[in-house]
Amino acid sequence: MSHVIVVGAGQAGASCVAKLRSEGFDGDITLIGSEPALPYQRPPLSKKYLLGEMELERLFLRPETFYEQNNISLRLGETVDGIDPIARTVSLGKTTLQYDELVLATGSHPRHLPESIGGTLDNVFTMRDLADADAMAPHFAEGKHVLVVGGGYIGLEAAAVAASKGLKVTLVEMADRILQRVAAAETSDYFRTLHSSHGVDIREGVGLQNLVGDEQVTGAVLSDGSELSVDFVIVGVGITPGVSLAEKAKLEIDNGIQTDAHGRTSDAHIWAAGDCASFPYRGDRIRLESVPNAIDQAEVVAQNIMGAGKDYVAKPWFWSDQYDVKLQIAGLNAGFDTVIVRDGDEGSQSVWYYKGDELLAVDAMNAPRDYMIGKRLIEAGKSPSPERVRNPETDMKALLKA
Ligand code: FAD
């Protein structure tokens, strides 16, 4: 009988073990995770869970009974600290476990601010796991002043929760505009307007110089010299892939644990999926940080462990919730040169990205129809002309037939 060990009990790890069983794998399965909680979904941590509108139980991907009934051995609160690819073992402290196939689903880690600028003061939080959300939640009290460092999705979502709960919110973004790394100026404009209308003080092109405080943060000095007094700080300045275990095992790393199209790493019996993995995509190599990617890639890995020989063909999509706006993104906009904006009813909007004549991606703000149409077009490799998309008279659904 064979034994599959999955390291990392997050979205990818949990999807992989479930898929193995649903595909009929009858060997042993062990899912090992550093966090004590059952595998859970992270997106609500910066949305409904932080708002206090979602119970802990609803975060869990599956109840504990699922793992029992499917004979999946869960080892939670345990960390794998080494892999021996020759002996095919993993170590957890003094315990050694033998595997036939190993899946690395180690996720990613938030970047922290350096200690030299006050990054380790009390009440300076990052937002990655349940413990982070639980630690910061009690500070979300009306009238408190929070400084959010970083205007990416995590920072903006946290700012939206804070503003909705009546906190005073200042958000600093070192780049010229919020969402600069991931979106066109038009999408940044939309979210700047949205946040400003909820009273968030967004300062773009302004970095954090240093935080102030003895043990606990009490203030911040910004790169333009301005000083703020703050009660707590949320740092959302990006993540780094969890590659340290793979690195120690001498696996190939390339902006993540390098895999082939099947999800196999440079070792024939070790696979990787989710935030930690970089994989071939349209002649290039990418790494995605999203729930759909973690699920789909992990499921393909499960199938390939069982011999399917299937390529993982990513169909990138993503979402973010801020106030009453649902942003849905289809495709990847890297390399775009033209942007088309379509305005809809009641403040809805979609932003279409082109490279030459090729439709790359769509950002849809409260525009689910545009998202759905854009996603189907992109996945089918269809590119309606920018002129047709720009024209308010165009029947968008008809684009699918063209
Ligand atoms: P993770 O879910 O991070 O799981 C990795 C797990 O591995 C962790 O529990 C970690 O503790 C464990 N681990 C690591 N090393 C070891 C080890 N050596 N031994 C044992 N265990 C180990 N995506 C979206 O698509 N839409 C969203 O709206 C969205 N919102 C988000 C909001 C927040 C606050 C965060 C943090 C992420 C959000 N994401 C969103 C991203 C999404 O949650 C991640 O892309 C997804 O969780 C990746 O899954 P994963 O399994 O690769 O990694």
PDB file of C-alpha atoms in Angstrom, residues 37-287:
ATOM      1  CA  ALA A  37      -7.095  24.703  13.255  1.00  0.00           C
ATOM      2  CA  LEU A  38      -8.812  22.382  10.787  1.00  0.00           C
ATOM      3  CA  PRO A  39      -8.049  23.416   7.185  1.00  0.00           C
ATOM      4  CA  TYR A  40      -9.905  26.672   6.537  1.00  0.00           C
ATOM      5  CA  GLN A  41     -10.479  29.320   3.884  1.00  0.00           C
ATOM      6  CA  ARG A  42      -8.423  32.511   4.242  1.00  0.00           C
ATOM      7  CA  PRO A  43     -10.391  35.049   2.146  1.00  0.00           C
ATOM      8  CA  PRO A  44     -12.993  35.816   4.855  1.00  0.00           C
ATOM      9  CA  LEU A  45     -10.207  36.649   7.323  1.00  0.00           C
ATOM     10  CA  SER A  46      -9.898  40.129   5.823  1.00  0.00           C
ATOM     11  CA  LYS A  47     -13.601  40.364   4.992  1.00  0.00           C
ATOM     12  CA  LYS A  48     -16.653  38.893   6.768  1.00  0.00           C
ATOM     13  CA  TYR A  49     -14.773  37.144   9.579  1.00  0.00           C
ATOM     14  CA  LEU A  50     -12.956  40.339  10.554  1.00  0.00           C
ATOM     15  CA  LEU A  51     -16.224  42.244  10.314  1.00  0.00           C
ATOM     16  CA  GLY A  52     -17.651  39.770  12.827  1.00  0.00           C
ATOM     17  CA  GLU A  53     -20.241  38.553  10.325  1.00  0.00           C
ATOM     18  CA  MET A  54     -18.948  35.004   9.947  1.00  0.00           C
ATOM     19  CA  GLU A  55     -18.591  32.257  12.536  1.00  0.00           C
ATOM     20  CA  LEU A  56     -15.346  30.347  12.942  1.00  0.00           C
ATOM     21  CA  GLU A  57     -17.028  27.057  11.966  1.00  0.00           C
ATOM     22  CA  ARG A  58     -17.948  28.489   8.575  1.00  0.00           C
ATOM     23  CA  LEU A  59     -14.284  29.091   7.794  1.00  0.00           C
ATOM     24  CA  PHE A  60     -13.517  25.394   7.931  1.00  0.00           C
ATOM     25  CA  LEU A  61     -13.343  23.772   4.508  1.00  0.00           C
ATOM     26  CA  ARG A  62     -14.737  20.489   5.829  1.00  0.00           C
ATOM     27  CA  PRO A  63     -15.822  19.188   9.228  1.00  0.00           C
ATOM     28  CA  GLU A  64     -13.446  16.977  11.197  1.00  0.00           C
ATOM     29  CA  THR A  65     -15.665  13.967  10.461  1.00  0.00           C
ATOM     30  CA  PHE A  66     -14.796  14.262   6.762  1.00  0.00           C
ATOM     31  CA  TYR A  67     -11.172  13.394   7.496  1.00  0.00           C
ATOM     32  CA  GLU A  68     -12.156  10.555   9.836  1.00  0.00           C
ATOM     33  CA  GLN A  69     -14.652   9.078   7.390  1.00  0.00           C
ATOM     34  CA  ASN A  70     -12.167   9.280   4.532  1.00  0.00           C
ATOM     35  CA  ASN A  71      -9.367   7.764   6.552  1.00  0.00           C
ATOM     36  CA  ILE A  72      -7.163  10.832   6.204  1.00  0.00           C
ATOM     37  CA  SER A  73      -4.733  11.120   9.057  1.00  0.00           C
ATOM     38  CA  LEU A  74      -4.591  14.758  10.201  1.00  0.00           C
ATOM     39  CA  ARG A  75      -1.547  15.989  12.067  1.00  0.00           C
ATOM     40  CA  LEU A  76      -2.367  19.581  13.003  1.00  0.00           C
ATOM     41  CA  GLY A  77      -0.129  21.878  15.006  1.00  0.00           C
ATOM     42  CA  GLU A  78       2.892  19.984  13.680  1.00  0.00           C
ATOM     43  CA  THR A  79       5.608  21.347  11.408  1.00  0.00           C
ATOM     44  CA  VAL A  80       7.687  19.378   8.941  1.00  0.00           C
ATOM     45  CA  ASP A  81      11.275  20.513   9.394  1.00  0.00           C
ATOM     46  CA  GLY A  82      13.108  18.351   6.888  1.00  0.00           C
ATOM     47  CA  ILE A  83      12.784  16.117   3.851  1.00  0.00           C
ATOM     48  CA  ASP A  84      15.148  13.334   2.848  1.00  0.00           C
ATOM     49  CA  PRO A  85      14.329  12.780  -0.833  1.00  0.00           C
ATOM     50  CA  ILE A  86      16.615   9.734  -1.094  1.00  0.00           C
ATOM     51  CA  ALA A  87      15.162   7.888   1.897  1.00  0.00           C
ATOM     52  CA  ARG A  88      11.731   9.391   1.075  1.00  0.00           C
ATOM     53  CA  THR A  89      11.082  10.558   4.578  1.00  0.00           C
ATOM     54  CA  VAL A  90       9.932  13.754   6.246  1.00  0.00           C
ATOM     55  CA  SER A  91      10.869  14.749   9.761  1.00  0.00           C
ATOM     56  CA  LEU A  92       8.767  16.470  12.387  1.00  0.00           C
ATOM     57  CA  GLY A  93      11.140  17.032  15.270  1.00  0.00           C
ATOM     58  CA  LYS A  94      12.122  13.561  16.427  1.00  0.00           C
ATOM     59  CA  THR A  95       9.433  11.792  14.383  1.00  0.00           C
ATOM     60  CA  THR A  96      10.223  10.472  10.926  1.00  0.00           C
ATOM     61  CA  LEU A  97       7.521   9.470   8.455  1.00  0.00           C
ATOM     62  CA  GLN A  98       8.019   7.471   5.285  1.00  0.00           C
ATOM     63  CA  TYR A  99       6.280   8.516   2.063  1.00  0.00           C
ATOM     64  CA  ASP A 100       5.888   7.142  -1.424  1.00  0.00           C
ATOM     65  CA  GLU A 101       4.708  10.482  -2.829  1.00  0.00           C
ATOM     66  CA  LEU A 102       5.065  13.851  -1.105  1.00  0.00           C
ATOM     67  CA  VAL A 103       3.070  17.006  -1.838  1.00  0.00           C
ATOM     68  CA  LEU A 104       4.342  20.402  -0.718  1.00  0.00           C
ATOM     69  CA  ALA A 105       1.434  22.796  -0.163  1.00  0.00           C
ATOM     70  CA  THR A 106       3.289  25.140   2.152  1.00  0.00           C
ATOM     71  CA  GLY A 107       1.581  28.356   1.049  1.00  0.00           C
ATOM     72  CA  SER A 108       3.258  31.692   1.618  1.00  0.00           C
ATOM     73  CA  HIS A 109       4.352  34.054   4.375  1.00  0.00           C
ATOM     74  CA  PRO A 110       3.526  37.730   4.776  1.00  0.00           C
ATOM     75  CA  ARG A 111       6.373  40.209   4.519  1.00  0.00           C
ATOM     76  CA  HIS A 112       7.021  41.955   7.826  1.00  0.00           C
ATOM     77  CA  LEU A 113       8.366  45.436   8.444  1.00  0.00           C
ATOM     78  CA  PRO A 114      11.952  45.379   9.701  1.00  0.00           C
ATOM     79  CA  GLU A 115      12.584  45.739  13.421  1.00  0.00           C
ATOM     80  CA  SER A 116      14.734  48.815  12.703  1.00  0.00           C
ATOM     81  CA  ILE A 117      11.626  50.812  11.729  1.00  0.00           C
ATOM     82  CA  GLY A 118       9.414  49.490  14.509  1.00  0.00           C
ATOM     83  CA  GLY A 119       8.068  46.412  12.747  1.00  0.00           C
ATOM     84  CA  THR A 120       8.204  44.288  15.917  1.00  0.00           C
ATOM     85  CA  LEU A 121       6.375  46.731  18.213  1.00  0.00           C
ATOM     86  CA  ASP A 122       3.176  45.477  19.854  1.00  0.00           C
ATOM     87  CA  ASN A 123      -0.031  46.066  17.906  1.00  0.00           C
ATOM     88  CA  VAL A 124       1.679  45.868  14.527  1.00  0.00           C
ATOM     89  CA  PHE A 125      -0.132  43.091  12.666  1.00  0.00           C
ATOM     90  CA  THR A 126       0.134  41.159   9.437  1.00  0.00           C
ATOM     91  CA  MET A 127      -2.859  39.379   7.924  1.00  0.00           C
ATOM     92  CA  ARG A 128      -2.232  35.807   6.887  1.00  0.00           C
ATOM     93  CA  ASP A 129      -3.826  33.364   9.244  1.00  0.00           C
ATOM     94  CA  LEU A 130      -6.604  32.891  11.739  1.00  0.00           C
ATOM     95  CA  ALA A 131      -4.330  33.787  14.636  1.00  0.00           C
ATOM     96  CA  ASP A 132      -3.521  37.130  12.932  1.00  0.00           C
ATOM     97  CA  ALA A 133      -7.203  37.941  12.407  1.00  0.00           C
ATOM     98  CA  ASP A 134      -8.088  36.953  15.980  1.00  0.00           C
ATOM     99  CA  ALA A 135      -5.218  39.027  17.372  1.00  0.00           C
ATOM    100  CA  MET A 136      -6.197  42.210  15.561  1.00  0.00           C
ATOM    101  CA  ALA A 137     -10.001  41.881  15.788  1.00  0.00           C
ATOM    102  CA  PRO A 138     -10.337  43.324  19.339  1.00  0.00           C
ATOM    103  CA  HIS A 139      -8.648  46.529  18.141  1.00  0.00           C
ATOM    104  CA  PHE A 140     -11.389  47.193  15.615  1.00  0.00           C
ATOM    105  CA  ALA A 141     -13.276  49.488  17.964  1.00  0.00           C
ATOM    106  CA  GLU A 142     -15.036  52.668  16.913  1.00  0.00           C
ATOM    107  CA  GLY A 143     -12.910  55.792  17.149  1.00  0.00           C
ATOM    108  CA  LYS A 144      -9.540  54.029  17.104  1.00  0.00           C
ATOM    109  CA  HIS A 145      -7.010  55.075  14.506  1.00  0.00           C
ATOM    110  CA  VAL A 146      -5.481  52.362  12.343  1.00  0.00           C
ATOM    111  CA  LEU A 147      -2.630  52.842   9.923  1.00  0.00           C
ATOM    112  CA  VAL A 148      -2.714  50.412   6.996  1.00  0.00           C
ATOM    113  CA  VAL A 149       0.632  50.036   5.270  1.00  0.00           C
ATOM    114  CA  GLY A 150       0.203  48.894   1.672  1.00  0.00           C
ATOM    115  CA  GLY A 151      -2.560  49.524  -0.850  1.00  0.00           C
ATOM    116  CA  GLY A 152      -2.933  46.027  -2.299  1.00  0.00           C
ATOM    117  CA  TYR A 153      -6.035  43.879  -1.905  1.00  0.00           C
ATOM    118  CA  ILE A 154      -5.321  42.758   1.661  1.00  0.00           C
ATOM    119  CA  GLY A 155      -4.625  46.309   2.850  1.00  0.00           C
ATOM    120  CA  LEU A 156      -7.693  47.691   1.090  1.00  0.00           C
ATOM    121  CA  GLU A 157      -9.958  44.964   2.456  1.00  0.00           C
ATOM    122  CA  ALA A 158      -8.709  45.557   5.994  1.00  0.00           C
ATOM    123  CA  ALA A 159      -9.214  49.310   5.496  1.00  0.00           C
ATOM    124  CA  ALA A 160     -12.790  48.669   4.318  1.00  0.00           C
ATOM    125  CA  VAL A 161     -13.567  46.585   7.414  1.00  0.00           C
ATOM    126  CA  ALA A 162     -12.042  49.223   9.691  1.00  0.00           C
ATOM    127  CA  ALA A 163     -13.909  52.109   8.043  1.00  0.00           C
ATOM    128  CA  SER A 164     -17.177  50.124   8.158  1.00  0.00           C
ATOM    129  CA  LYS A 165     -16.679  49.645  11.899  1.00  0.00           C
ATOM    130  CA  GLY A 166     -16.216  53.352  12.507  1.00  0.00           C
ATOM    131  CA  LEU A 167     -12.445  53.490  12.891  1.00  0.00           C
ATOM    132  CA  LYS A 168     -10.342  56.346  11.611  1.00  0.00           C
ATOM    133  CA  VAL A 169      -8.280  54.833   8.783  1.00  0.00           C
ATOM    134  CA  THR A 170      -5.105  56.100   7.136  1.00  0.00           C
ATOM    135  CA  LEU A 171      -3.653  54.016   4.325  1.00  0.00           C
ATOM    136  CA  VAL A 172      -0.186  54.684   2.924  1.00  0.00           C
ATOM    137  CA  GLU A 173       0.996  53.316  -0.389  1.00  0.00           C
ATOM    138  CA  MET A 174       4.607  53.868  -1.382  1.00  0.00           C
ATOM    139  CA  ALA A 175       3.888  53.461  -5.119  1.00  0.00           C
ATOM    140  CA  ASP A 176       2.220  56.241  -7.084  1.00  0.00           C
ATOM    141  CA  ARG A 177      -1.159  54.647  -6.680  1.00  0.00           C
ATOM    142  CA  ILE A 178      -2.978  51.878  -4.826  1.00  0.00           C
ATOM    143  CA  LEU A 179      -3.152  48.505  -6.657  1.00  0.00           C
ATOM    144  CA  GLN A 180      -0.303  49.637  -8.934  1.00  0.00           C
ATOM    145  CA  ARG A 181       1.283  46.166  -9.008  1.00  0.00           C
ATOM    146  CA  VAL A 182      -1.915  44.388 -10.011  1.00  0.00           C
ATOM    147  CA  ALA A 183      -4.278  46.728 -11.844  1.00  0.00           C
ATOM    148  CA  ALA A 184      -4.633  49.602 -14.311  1.00  0.00           C
ATOM    149  CA  ALA A 185      -4.969  53.187 -13.132  1.00  0.00           C
ATOM    150  CA  GLU A 186      -8.705  53.027 -13.919  1.00  0.00           C
ATOM    151  CA  THR A 187      -9.260  50.276 -11.347  1.00  0.00           C
ATOM    152  CA  SER A 188      -7.112  52.135  -8.821  1.00  0.00           C
ATOM    153  CA  ASP A 189      -9.239  55.244  -9.414  1.00  0.00           C
ATOM    154  CA  TYR A 190     -12.417  53.267  -8.771  1.00  0.00           C
ATOM    155  CA  PHE A 191     -11.205  51.944  -5.426  1.00  0.00           C
ATOM    156  CA  ARG A 192      -9.645  55.245  -4.349  1.00  0.00           C
ATOM    157  CA  THR A 193     -12.999  56.956  -4.893  1.00  0.00           C
ATOM    158  CA  LEU A 194     -14.815  54.144  -3.071  1.00  0.00           C
ATOM    159  CA  HIS A 195     -12.547  54.316  -0.021  1.00  0.00           C
ATOM    160  CA  SER A 196     -12.497  58.106   0.074  1.00  0.00           C
ATOM    161  CA  SER A 197     -16.303  58.098   0.096  1.00  0.00           C
ATOM    162  CA  HIS A 198     -16.089  55.971   3.267  1.00  0.00           C
ATOM    163  CA  GLY A 199     -13.696  58.408   4.894  1.00  0.00           C
ATOM    164  CA  VAL A 200     -10.436  56.485   4.411  1.00  0.00           C
ATOM    165  CA  ASP A 201      -7.452  58.831   4.147  1.00  0.00           C
ATOM    166  CA  ILE A 202      -5.440  57.315   1.282  1.00  0.00           C
ATOM    167  CA  ARG A 203      -1.939  58.682   0.817  1.00  0.00           C
ATOM    168  CA  GLU A 204      -0.254  57.495  -2.369  1.00  0.00           C
ATOM    169  CA  GLY A 205       3.390  57.976  -3.241  1.00  0.00           C
ATOM    170  CA  VAL A 206       4.006  58.080   0.509  1.00  0.00           C
ATOM    171  CA  GLY A 207       5.917  55.398   2.339  1.00  0.00           C
ATOM    172  CA  LEU A 208       6.293  54.598   5.976  1.00  0.00           C
ATOM    173  CA  GLN A 209       9.556  55.955   7.369  1.00  0.00           C
ATOM    174  CA  ASN A 210       9.235  54.430  10.806  1.00  0.00           C
ATOM    175  CA  LEU A 211       6.810  53.484  13.521  1.00  0.00           C
ATOM    176  CA  VAL A 212       7.039  55.122  16.933  1.00  0.00           C
ATOM    177  CA  GLY A 213       6.543  53.623  20.394  1.00  0.00           C
ATOM    178  CA  ASP A 214       8.342  52.016  23.323  1.00  0.00           C
ATOM    179  CA  GLU A 215       6.760  48.593  23.498  1.00  0.00           C
ATOM    180  CA  GLN A 216       3.507  49.353  21.795  1.00  0.00           C
ATOM    181  CA  VAL A 217       3.108  51.348  18.599  1.00  0.00           C
ATOM    182  CA  THR A 218       1.784  54.846  19.257  1.00  0.00           C
ATOM    183  CA  GLY A 219       2.615  56.691  16.058  1.00  0.00           C
ATOM    184  CA  ALA A 220       4.158  56.732  12.621  1.00  0.00           C
ATOM    185  CA  VAL A 221       6.443  59.006  10.647  1.00  0.00           C
ATOM    186  CA  LEU A 222       5.780  59.000   6.910  1.00  0.00           C
ATOM    187  CA  SER A 223       8.266  59.560   4.090  1.00  0.00           C
ATOM    188  CA  ASP A 224       6.840  63.045   3.424  1.00  0.00           C
ATOM    189  CA  GLY A 225       7.722  63.988   7.007  1.00  0.00           C
ATOM    190  CA  SER A 226       4.173  63.930   8.327  1.00  0.00           C
ATOM    191  CA  GLU A 227       3.507  62.351  11.716  1.00  0.00           C
ATOM    192  CA  LEU A 228       0.446  60.419  12.821  1.00  0.00           C
ATOM    193  CA  SER A 229      -0.633  59.100  16.152  1.00  0.00           C
ATOM    194  CA  VAL A 230      -2.066  55.606  15.726  1.00  0.00           C
ATOM    195  CA  ASP A 231      -3.534  52.870  17.913  1.00  0.00           C
ATOM    196  CA  PHE A 232      -2.508  49.945  15.762  1.00  0.00           C
ATOM    197  CA  VAL A 233      -0.996  49.102  12.387  1.00  0.00           C
ATOM    198  CA  ILE A 234      -1.857  46.537   9.715  1.00  0.00           C
ATOM    199  CA  VAL A 235       0.946  45.664   7.333  1.00  0.00           C
ATOM    200  CA  GLY A 236      -0.089  44.391   3.895  1.00  0.00           C
ATOM    201  CA  VAL A 237       3.088  44.596   1.860  1.00  0.00           C
ATOM    202  CA  GLY A 238       2.997  41.298   0.026  1.00  0.00           C
ATOM    203  CA  ILE A 239       3.952  37.712   0.597  1.00  0.00           C
ATOM    204  CA  THR A 240       6.845  35.390  -0.136  1.00  0.00           C
ATOM    205  CA  PRO A 241       6.307  31.765  -1.163  1.00  0.00           C
ATOM    206  CA  GLY A 242       6.955  29.066   1.443  1.00  0.00           C
ATOM    207  CA  VAL A 243      10.011  27.489  -0.174  1.00  0.00           C
ATOM    208  CA  SER A 244      12.387  26.971   2.747  1.00  0.00           C
ATOM    209  CA  LEU A 245      11.666  23.258   3.166  1.00  0.00           C
ATOM    210  CA  ALA A 246      12.037  22.643  -0.569  1.00  0.00           C
ATOM    211  CA  GLU A 247      15.227  24.683  -0.650  1.00  0.00           C
ATOM    212  CA  LYS A 248      16.713  22.594   2.171  1.00  0.00           C
ATOM    213  CA  ALA A 249      15.826  19.463   0.208  1.00  0.00           C
ATOM    214  CA  LYS A 250      17.695  20.958  -2.790  1.00  0.00           C
ATOM    215  CA  LEU A 251      14.628  21.140  -5.023  1.00  0.00           C
ATOM    216  CA  GLU A 252      14.738  23.631  -7.895  1.00  0.00           C
ATOM    217  CA  ILE A 253      13.309  27.018  -6.914  1.00  0.00           C
ATOM    218  CA  ASP A 254      12.224  29.712  -9.348  1.00  0.00           C
ATOM    219  CA  ASN A 255       9.995  32.313  -7.712  1.00  0.00           C
ATOM    220  CA  GLY A 256       8.427  29.380  -5.859  1.00  0.00           C
ATOM    221  CA  ILE A 257       8.946  25.632  -5.874  1.00  0.00           C
ATOM    222  CA  GLN A 258       9.479  24.855  -9.522  1.00  0.00           C
ATOM    223  CA  THR A 259       7.104  22.292 -11.001  1.00  0.00           C
ATOM    224  CA  ASP A 260       6.437  20.910 -14.459  1.00  0.00           C
ATOM    225  CA  ALA A 261       2.994  21.092 -16.050  1.00  0.00           C
ATOM    226  CA  HIS A 262       1.935  18.026 -14.026  1.00  0.00           C
ATOM    227  CA  GLY A 263       2.859  19.686 -10.730  1.00  0.00           C
ATOM    228  CA  ARG A 264       5.938  17.532 -10.205  1.00  0.00           C
ATOM    229  CA  THR A 265       9.015  19.210  -8.727  1.00  0.00           C
ATOM    230  CA  SER A 266      12.615  18.486  -9.709  1.00  0.00           C
ATOM    231  CA  ASP A 267      12.307  15.314  -7.586  1.00  0.00           C
ATOM    232  CA  ALA A 268      10.170  12.626  -9.237  1.00  0.00           C
ATOM    233  CA  HIS A 269       8.312  11.773  -6.000  1.00  0.00           C
ATOM    234  CA  ILE A 270       7.709  15.304  -4.732  1.00  0.00           C
ATOM    235  CA  TRP A 271       4.905  17.531  -6.005  1.00  0.00           C
ATOM    236  CA  ALA A 272       3.901  21.110  -5.193  1.00  0.00           C
ATOM    237  CA  ALA A 273       0.685  23.128  -5.432  1.00  0.00           C
ATOM    238  CA  GLY A 274      -0.812  26.444  -4.359  1.00  0.00           C
ATOM    239  CA  ASP A 275       0.860  29.712  -3.398  1.00  0.00           C
ATOM    240  CA  CYS A 276       4.260  28.007  -3.003  1.00  0.00           C
ATOM    241  CA  ALA A 277       4.487  26.566  -6.539  1.00  0.00           C
ATOM    242  CA  SER A 278       5.640  28.125  -9.800  1.00  0.00           C
ATOM    243  CA  PHE A 279       4.520  26.344 -12.943  1.00  0.00           C
ATOM    244  CA  PRO A 280       4.633  26.665 -16.754  1.00  0.00           C
ATOM    245  CA  TYR A 281       2.038  29.009 -18.238  1.00  0.00           C
ATOM    246  CA  ARG A 282       1.829  30.073 -21.875  1.00  0.00           C
ATOM    247  CA  GLY A 283       5.551  29.657 -22.504  1.00  0.00           C
ATOM    248  CA  ASP A 284       6.433  31.406 -19.280  1.00  0.00           C
ATOM    249  CA  ARG A 285       6.532  30.443 -15.605  1.00  0.00           C
ATOM    250  CA  ILE A 286       4.153  31.947 -13.059  1.00  0.00           C
ATOM    251  CA  ARG A 287       3.078  31.611  -9.480  1.00  0.00           C
TER     252      ARG A 287
END
